[in-house]
Coordinates of C-alpha atoms in Angstrom, one line a residue:
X20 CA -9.3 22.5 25.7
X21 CA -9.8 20.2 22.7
X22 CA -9.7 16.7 24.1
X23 CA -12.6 15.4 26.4
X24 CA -11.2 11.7 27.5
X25 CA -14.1 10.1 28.9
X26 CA -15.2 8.0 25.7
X27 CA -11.7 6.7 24.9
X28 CA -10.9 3.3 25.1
X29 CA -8.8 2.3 27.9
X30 CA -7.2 -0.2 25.8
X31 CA -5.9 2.7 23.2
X32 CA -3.7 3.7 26.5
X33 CA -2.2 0.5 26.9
X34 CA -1.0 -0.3 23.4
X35 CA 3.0 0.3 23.6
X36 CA 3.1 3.5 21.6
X37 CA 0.9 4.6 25.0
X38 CA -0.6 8.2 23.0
X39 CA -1.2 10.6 25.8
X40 CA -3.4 13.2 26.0
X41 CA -0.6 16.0 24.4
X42 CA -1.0 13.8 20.9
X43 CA -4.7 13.5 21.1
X44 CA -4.9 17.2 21.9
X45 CA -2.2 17.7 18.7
X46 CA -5.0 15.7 17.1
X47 CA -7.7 17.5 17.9
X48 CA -5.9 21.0 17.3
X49 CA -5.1 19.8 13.5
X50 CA -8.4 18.9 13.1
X51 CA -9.8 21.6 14.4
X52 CA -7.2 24.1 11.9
X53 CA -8.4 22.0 8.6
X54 CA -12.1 22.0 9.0
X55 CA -11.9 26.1 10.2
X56 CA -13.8 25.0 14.3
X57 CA -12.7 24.1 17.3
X58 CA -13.6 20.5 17.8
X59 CA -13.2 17.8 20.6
X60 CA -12.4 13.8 20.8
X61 CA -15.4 12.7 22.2
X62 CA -14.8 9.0 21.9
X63 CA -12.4 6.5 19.9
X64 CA -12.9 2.6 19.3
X65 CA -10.0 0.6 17.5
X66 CA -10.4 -0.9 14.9
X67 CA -7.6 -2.9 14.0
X68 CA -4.0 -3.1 14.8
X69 CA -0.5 -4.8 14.0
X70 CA 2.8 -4.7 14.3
X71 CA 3.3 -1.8 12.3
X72 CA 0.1 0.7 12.6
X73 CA -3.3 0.8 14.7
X74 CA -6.6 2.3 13.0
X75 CA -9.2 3.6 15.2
X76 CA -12.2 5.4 14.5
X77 CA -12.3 8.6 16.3
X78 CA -15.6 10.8 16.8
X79 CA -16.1 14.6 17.5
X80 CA -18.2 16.6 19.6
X81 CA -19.8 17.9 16.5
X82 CA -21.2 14.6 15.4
X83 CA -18.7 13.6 12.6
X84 CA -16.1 10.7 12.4
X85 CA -13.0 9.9 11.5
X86 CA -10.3 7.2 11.2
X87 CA -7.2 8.0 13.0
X88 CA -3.5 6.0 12.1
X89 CA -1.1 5.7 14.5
X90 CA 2.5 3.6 14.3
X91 CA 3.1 1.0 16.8
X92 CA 6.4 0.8 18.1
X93 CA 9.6 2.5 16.4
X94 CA 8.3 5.9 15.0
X95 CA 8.9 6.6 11.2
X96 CA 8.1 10.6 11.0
X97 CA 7.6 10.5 7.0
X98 CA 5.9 7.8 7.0
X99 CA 2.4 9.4 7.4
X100 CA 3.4 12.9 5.1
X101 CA 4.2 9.9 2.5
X102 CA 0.5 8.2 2.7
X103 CA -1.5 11.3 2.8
X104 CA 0.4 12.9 -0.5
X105 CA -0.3 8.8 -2.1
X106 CA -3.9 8.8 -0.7
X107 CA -3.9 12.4 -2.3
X108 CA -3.0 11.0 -5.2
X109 CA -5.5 8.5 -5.3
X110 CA -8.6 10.6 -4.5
X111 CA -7.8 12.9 -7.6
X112 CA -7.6 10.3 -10.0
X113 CA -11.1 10.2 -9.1
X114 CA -10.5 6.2 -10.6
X115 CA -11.5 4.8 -7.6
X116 CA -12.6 5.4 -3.8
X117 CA -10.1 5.9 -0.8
X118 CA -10.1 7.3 2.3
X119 CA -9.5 11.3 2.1
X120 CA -7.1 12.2 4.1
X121 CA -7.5 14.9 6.1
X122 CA -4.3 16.0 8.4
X123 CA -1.2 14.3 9.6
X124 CA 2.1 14.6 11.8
X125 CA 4.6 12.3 12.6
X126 CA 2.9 9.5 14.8
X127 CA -0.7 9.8 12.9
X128 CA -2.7 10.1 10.0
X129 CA -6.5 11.2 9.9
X130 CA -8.8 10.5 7.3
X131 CA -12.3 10.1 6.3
X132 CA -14.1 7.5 7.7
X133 CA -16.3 5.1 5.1
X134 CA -18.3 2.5 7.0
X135 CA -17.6 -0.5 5.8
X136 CA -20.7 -2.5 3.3
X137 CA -21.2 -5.8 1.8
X138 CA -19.6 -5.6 -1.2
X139 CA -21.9 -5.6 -4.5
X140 CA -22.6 -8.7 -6.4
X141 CA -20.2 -7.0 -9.0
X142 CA -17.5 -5.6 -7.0
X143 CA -14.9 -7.7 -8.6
X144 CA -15.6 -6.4 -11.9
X145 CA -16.0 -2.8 -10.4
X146 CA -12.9 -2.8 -9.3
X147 CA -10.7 -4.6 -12.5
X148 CA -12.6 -1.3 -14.6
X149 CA -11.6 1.3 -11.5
X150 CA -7.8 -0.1 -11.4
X151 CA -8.0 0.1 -15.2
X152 CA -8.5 4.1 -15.3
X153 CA -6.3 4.6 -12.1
X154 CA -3.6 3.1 -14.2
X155 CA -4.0 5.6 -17.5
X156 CA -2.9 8.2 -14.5
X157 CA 0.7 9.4 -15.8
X158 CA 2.8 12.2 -14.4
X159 CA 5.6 12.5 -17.1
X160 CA 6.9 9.2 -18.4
X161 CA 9.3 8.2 -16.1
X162 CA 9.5 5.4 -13.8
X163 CA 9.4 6.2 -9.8
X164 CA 8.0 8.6 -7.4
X165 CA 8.7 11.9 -5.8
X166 CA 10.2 10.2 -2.8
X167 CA 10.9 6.5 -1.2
X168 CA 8.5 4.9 1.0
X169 CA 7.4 1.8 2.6
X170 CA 6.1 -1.3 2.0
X171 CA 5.4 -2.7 5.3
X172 CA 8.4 -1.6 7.2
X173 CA 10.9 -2.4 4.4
X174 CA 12.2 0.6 2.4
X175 CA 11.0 0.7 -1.2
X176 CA 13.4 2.7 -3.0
X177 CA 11.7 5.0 -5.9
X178 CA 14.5 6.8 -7.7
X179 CA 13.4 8.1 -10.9
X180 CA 14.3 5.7 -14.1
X181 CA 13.7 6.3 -17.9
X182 CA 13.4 2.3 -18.4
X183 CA 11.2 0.0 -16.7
X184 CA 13.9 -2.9 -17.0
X185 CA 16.7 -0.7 -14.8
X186 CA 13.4 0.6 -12.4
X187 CA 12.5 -3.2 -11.3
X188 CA 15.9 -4.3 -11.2
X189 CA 18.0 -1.2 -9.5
X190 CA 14.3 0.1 -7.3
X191 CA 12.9 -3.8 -6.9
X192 CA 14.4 -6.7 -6.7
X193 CA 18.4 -6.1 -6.3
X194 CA 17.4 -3.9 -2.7
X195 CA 15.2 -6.9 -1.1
X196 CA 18.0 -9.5 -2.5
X197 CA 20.7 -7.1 -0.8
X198 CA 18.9 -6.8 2.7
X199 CA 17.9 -10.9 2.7
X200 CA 21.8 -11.8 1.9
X201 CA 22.5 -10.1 5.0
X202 CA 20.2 -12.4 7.0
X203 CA 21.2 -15.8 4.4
X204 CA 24.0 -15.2 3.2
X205 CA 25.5 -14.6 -0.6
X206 CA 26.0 -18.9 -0.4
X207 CA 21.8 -19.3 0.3
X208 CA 20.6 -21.1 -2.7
X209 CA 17.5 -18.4 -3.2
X210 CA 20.3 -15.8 -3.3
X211 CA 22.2 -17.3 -5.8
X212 CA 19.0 -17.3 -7.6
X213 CA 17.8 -14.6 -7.4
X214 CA 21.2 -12.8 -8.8
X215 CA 21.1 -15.1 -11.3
X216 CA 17.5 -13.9 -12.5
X217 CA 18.8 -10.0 -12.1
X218 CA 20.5 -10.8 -15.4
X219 CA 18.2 -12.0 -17.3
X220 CA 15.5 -9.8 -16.5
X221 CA 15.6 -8.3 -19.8
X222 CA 14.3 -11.8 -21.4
X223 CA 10.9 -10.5 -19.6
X224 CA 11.0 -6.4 -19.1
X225 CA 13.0 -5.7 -22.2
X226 CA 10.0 -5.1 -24.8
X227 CA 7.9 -3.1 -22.3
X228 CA 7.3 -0.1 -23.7
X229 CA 4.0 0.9 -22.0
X230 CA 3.9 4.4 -19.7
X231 CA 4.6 4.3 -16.5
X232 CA 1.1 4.7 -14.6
X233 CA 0.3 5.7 -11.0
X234 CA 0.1 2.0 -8.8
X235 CA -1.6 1.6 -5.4
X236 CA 1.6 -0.8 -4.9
X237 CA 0.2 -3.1 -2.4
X238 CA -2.7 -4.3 -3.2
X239 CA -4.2 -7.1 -1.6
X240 CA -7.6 -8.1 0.1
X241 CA -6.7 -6.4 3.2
X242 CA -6.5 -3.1 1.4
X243 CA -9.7 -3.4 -0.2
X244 CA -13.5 -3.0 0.8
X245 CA -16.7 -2.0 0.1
X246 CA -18.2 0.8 1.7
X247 CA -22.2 1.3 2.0
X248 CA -23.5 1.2 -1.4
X249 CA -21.0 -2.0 -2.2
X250 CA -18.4 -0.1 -4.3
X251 CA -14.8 -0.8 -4.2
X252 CA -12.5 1.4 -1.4
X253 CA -8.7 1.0 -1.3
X254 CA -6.1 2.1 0.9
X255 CA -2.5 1.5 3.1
X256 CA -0.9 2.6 -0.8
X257 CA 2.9 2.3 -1.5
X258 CA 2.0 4.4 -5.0
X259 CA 4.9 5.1 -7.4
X260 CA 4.7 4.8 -11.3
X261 CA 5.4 1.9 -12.6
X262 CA 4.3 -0.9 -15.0
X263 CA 0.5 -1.6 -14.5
X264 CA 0.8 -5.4 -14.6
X265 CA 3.1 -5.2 -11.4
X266 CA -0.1 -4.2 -9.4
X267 CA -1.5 -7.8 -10.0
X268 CA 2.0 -9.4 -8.5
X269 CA 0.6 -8.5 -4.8
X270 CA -3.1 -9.2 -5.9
X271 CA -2.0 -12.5 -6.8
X272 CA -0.2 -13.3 -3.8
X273 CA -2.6 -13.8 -1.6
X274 CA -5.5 -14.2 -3.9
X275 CA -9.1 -12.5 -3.1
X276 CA -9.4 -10.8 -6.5
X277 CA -11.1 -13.5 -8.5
X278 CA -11.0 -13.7 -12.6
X279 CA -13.7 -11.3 -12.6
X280 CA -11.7 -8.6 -11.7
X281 CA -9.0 -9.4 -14.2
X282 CA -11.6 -9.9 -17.6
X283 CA -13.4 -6.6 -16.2
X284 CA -9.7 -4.8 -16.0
X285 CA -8.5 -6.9 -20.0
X286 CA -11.7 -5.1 -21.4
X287 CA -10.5 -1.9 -20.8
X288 CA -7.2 -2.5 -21.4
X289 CA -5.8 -5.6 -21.8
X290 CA -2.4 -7.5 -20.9
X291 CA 0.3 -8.0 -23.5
X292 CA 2.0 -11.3 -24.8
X293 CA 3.6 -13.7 -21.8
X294 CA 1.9 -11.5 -19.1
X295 CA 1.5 -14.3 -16.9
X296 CA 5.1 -15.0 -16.1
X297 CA 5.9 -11.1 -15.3
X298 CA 2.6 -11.3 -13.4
X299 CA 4.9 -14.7 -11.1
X300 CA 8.0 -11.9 -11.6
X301 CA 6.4 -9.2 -9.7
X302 CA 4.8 -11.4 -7.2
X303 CA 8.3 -12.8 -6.6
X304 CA 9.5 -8.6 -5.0
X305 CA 6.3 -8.9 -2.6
X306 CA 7.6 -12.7 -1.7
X307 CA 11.0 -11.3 -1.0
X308 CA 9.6 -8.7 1.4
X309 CA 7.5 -10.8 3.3
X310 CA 10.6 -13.4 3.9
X311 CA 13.3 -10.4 4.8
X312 CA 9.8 -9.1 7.1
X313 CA 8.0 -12.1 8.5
X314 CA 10.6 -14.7 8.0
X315 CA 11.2 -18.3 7.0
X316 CA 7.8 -19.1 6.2
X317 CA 8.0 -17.2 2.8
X318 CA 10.9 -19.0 1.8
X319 CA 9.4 -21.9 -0.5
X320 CA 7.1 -19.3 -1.9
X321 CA 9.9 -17.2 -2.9
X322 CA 12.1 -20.0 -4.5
X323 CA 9.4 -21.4 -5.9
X324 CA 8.6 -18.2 -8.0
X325 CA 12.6 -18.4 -8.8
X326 CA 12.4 -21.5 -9.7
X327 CA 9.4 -21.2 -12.3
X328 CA 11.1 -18.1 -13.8
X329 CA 14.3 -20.2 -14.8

């Protein structure tokens, strides 16, 4: 028997996706395969928890600690296979820290735990110079990843592309337009728009001739931290290859990367002519998401990106 239930939470029971003892057992049984011993849950506290997934950190009967994913709601089985092989990905770059993942099935993910720190006085400028050798990560030139995935719930659509021009137009912005003219219809103003930019996309993408490097792919503050000595951590990635500026569209959505970050990433390797307006131009795919995801509330922000990239 791998699952001792006195130390969980009752709350954990009551969320909606109600994980019984069979999963935590399934848990506890993978666990227990990877690290070569039999282990029990001892005890798990949530962390934190959405709409889309819950994190918890579980502990063992043999002293260590984990955190433990789980989907709320409608199950997505690949969605977990998908962010171990990113989070994989990731932790061989060796560029930067992220959780390790460990094992996964359909409804959960466990990996690592890092206890989370104060961040260091210069963990802004730690983390422009680790983004800046994650992104010299290349597979073989081409624009994409080995399969689709998810940004939030919304599918992001990763067919491979020699051309970074058909790869943001075809993969980016023509799928979020597609599924929010379904909900505004082909008349909507932003629609219109946003078709409108679609061809002339090559006014901004046409000269890039840069490789296409591995991307975290949603990056913003709340998929950053520091663990205990300060140092940057990352994680929730929607990798692919792709452009490196278009990491800085989601980090400049919400803000909480400062100019620090930037100047420490430009020193390594800085950003070409006119960078600023592809920086508004791949802040305007993670705009579209959030309308088609979270509604009307994202709709000025979205047409106000279109509207500057006229």
């Amino acid at each position: 028997m791998s699952y001792k239930g006195e130390g969980i939470s009752p709350l954990f029971f009551g969320l909606n996706f109600s994980l019984k003892n069979v999963m935590l057992e399934q848990i506890a049984n993978s666990i227990s395969r990877y690290i070569g011993k039999t282990v029990s849950i001892t005890n798990l506290q949530q962390l934190s928890g959405g709409s889309i997934n819950q994190v918890s950190c579980i502990s063992l009967d043999n002293g260590s600690k984990y955190f433990l994913k789980t989907q709320v709601g409608a199950v997505q089985t690949d969605i977990f296979q998908i962010e171990h092989d990113s989070l994989l990905l990731l932790a061989e770059s060796k560029a930067i820290r992220v959780p390790v993942p460990l094992v996964y099935g359909d409804e959960f993910l466990v990996m690592e735990y890092i206890q989370n720190g104060s961040k260091a006085t210069d963990w802004q400028e730690q983390l422009g110079r680790s983004l800046a050798l994650l992104h010299q990560q290349s597979e073989h030139g081409l624009f994409g990843f080995h399969c689709n995935n998810y940004l939030g719930t919304s599918p992001q659509i990763n067919t491979w592309k020699e051309d970074w021009l058909s790869f943001w137009a075809e993969n980016r912005l023509e799928p979020q337009l597609k599924l929010l003219s379904e909900l505004l219809g082909l008349e909507d103003p932003l629609i219109k728009k946003g078709y409108q930019l679609l061809e002339r996309l090559d006014s901004w993408l046409d000269s890039i001739a840069e490789p296409a490097v591995l991307l975290h792919g949603d990056l913003w503050s709340g998929n950053a931290m520091a663990d205990q000595k300060g140092n940057p951590v990352i994680y929730d990635p929607a990798c692919y290859y792709g452009h490196r500026e278009a990491e800085f569209g989601m980090m400049r959505m919400f803000g909480g990367f400062g100019e620090k970050c930037e100047a420490a990433y430009m020193e390594i390797w800085p950003f070409s002519d006119r960078y600023e307006e592809r920086f508004r131009l791949y802040q305007l795919y993670h705009e579209l998401n959030h309308l088609h995801l979270f509604g009307h509330a994202y709709y000025s922000t979205s047409m106000a990106s279109l509207n500057a990239l006229q």
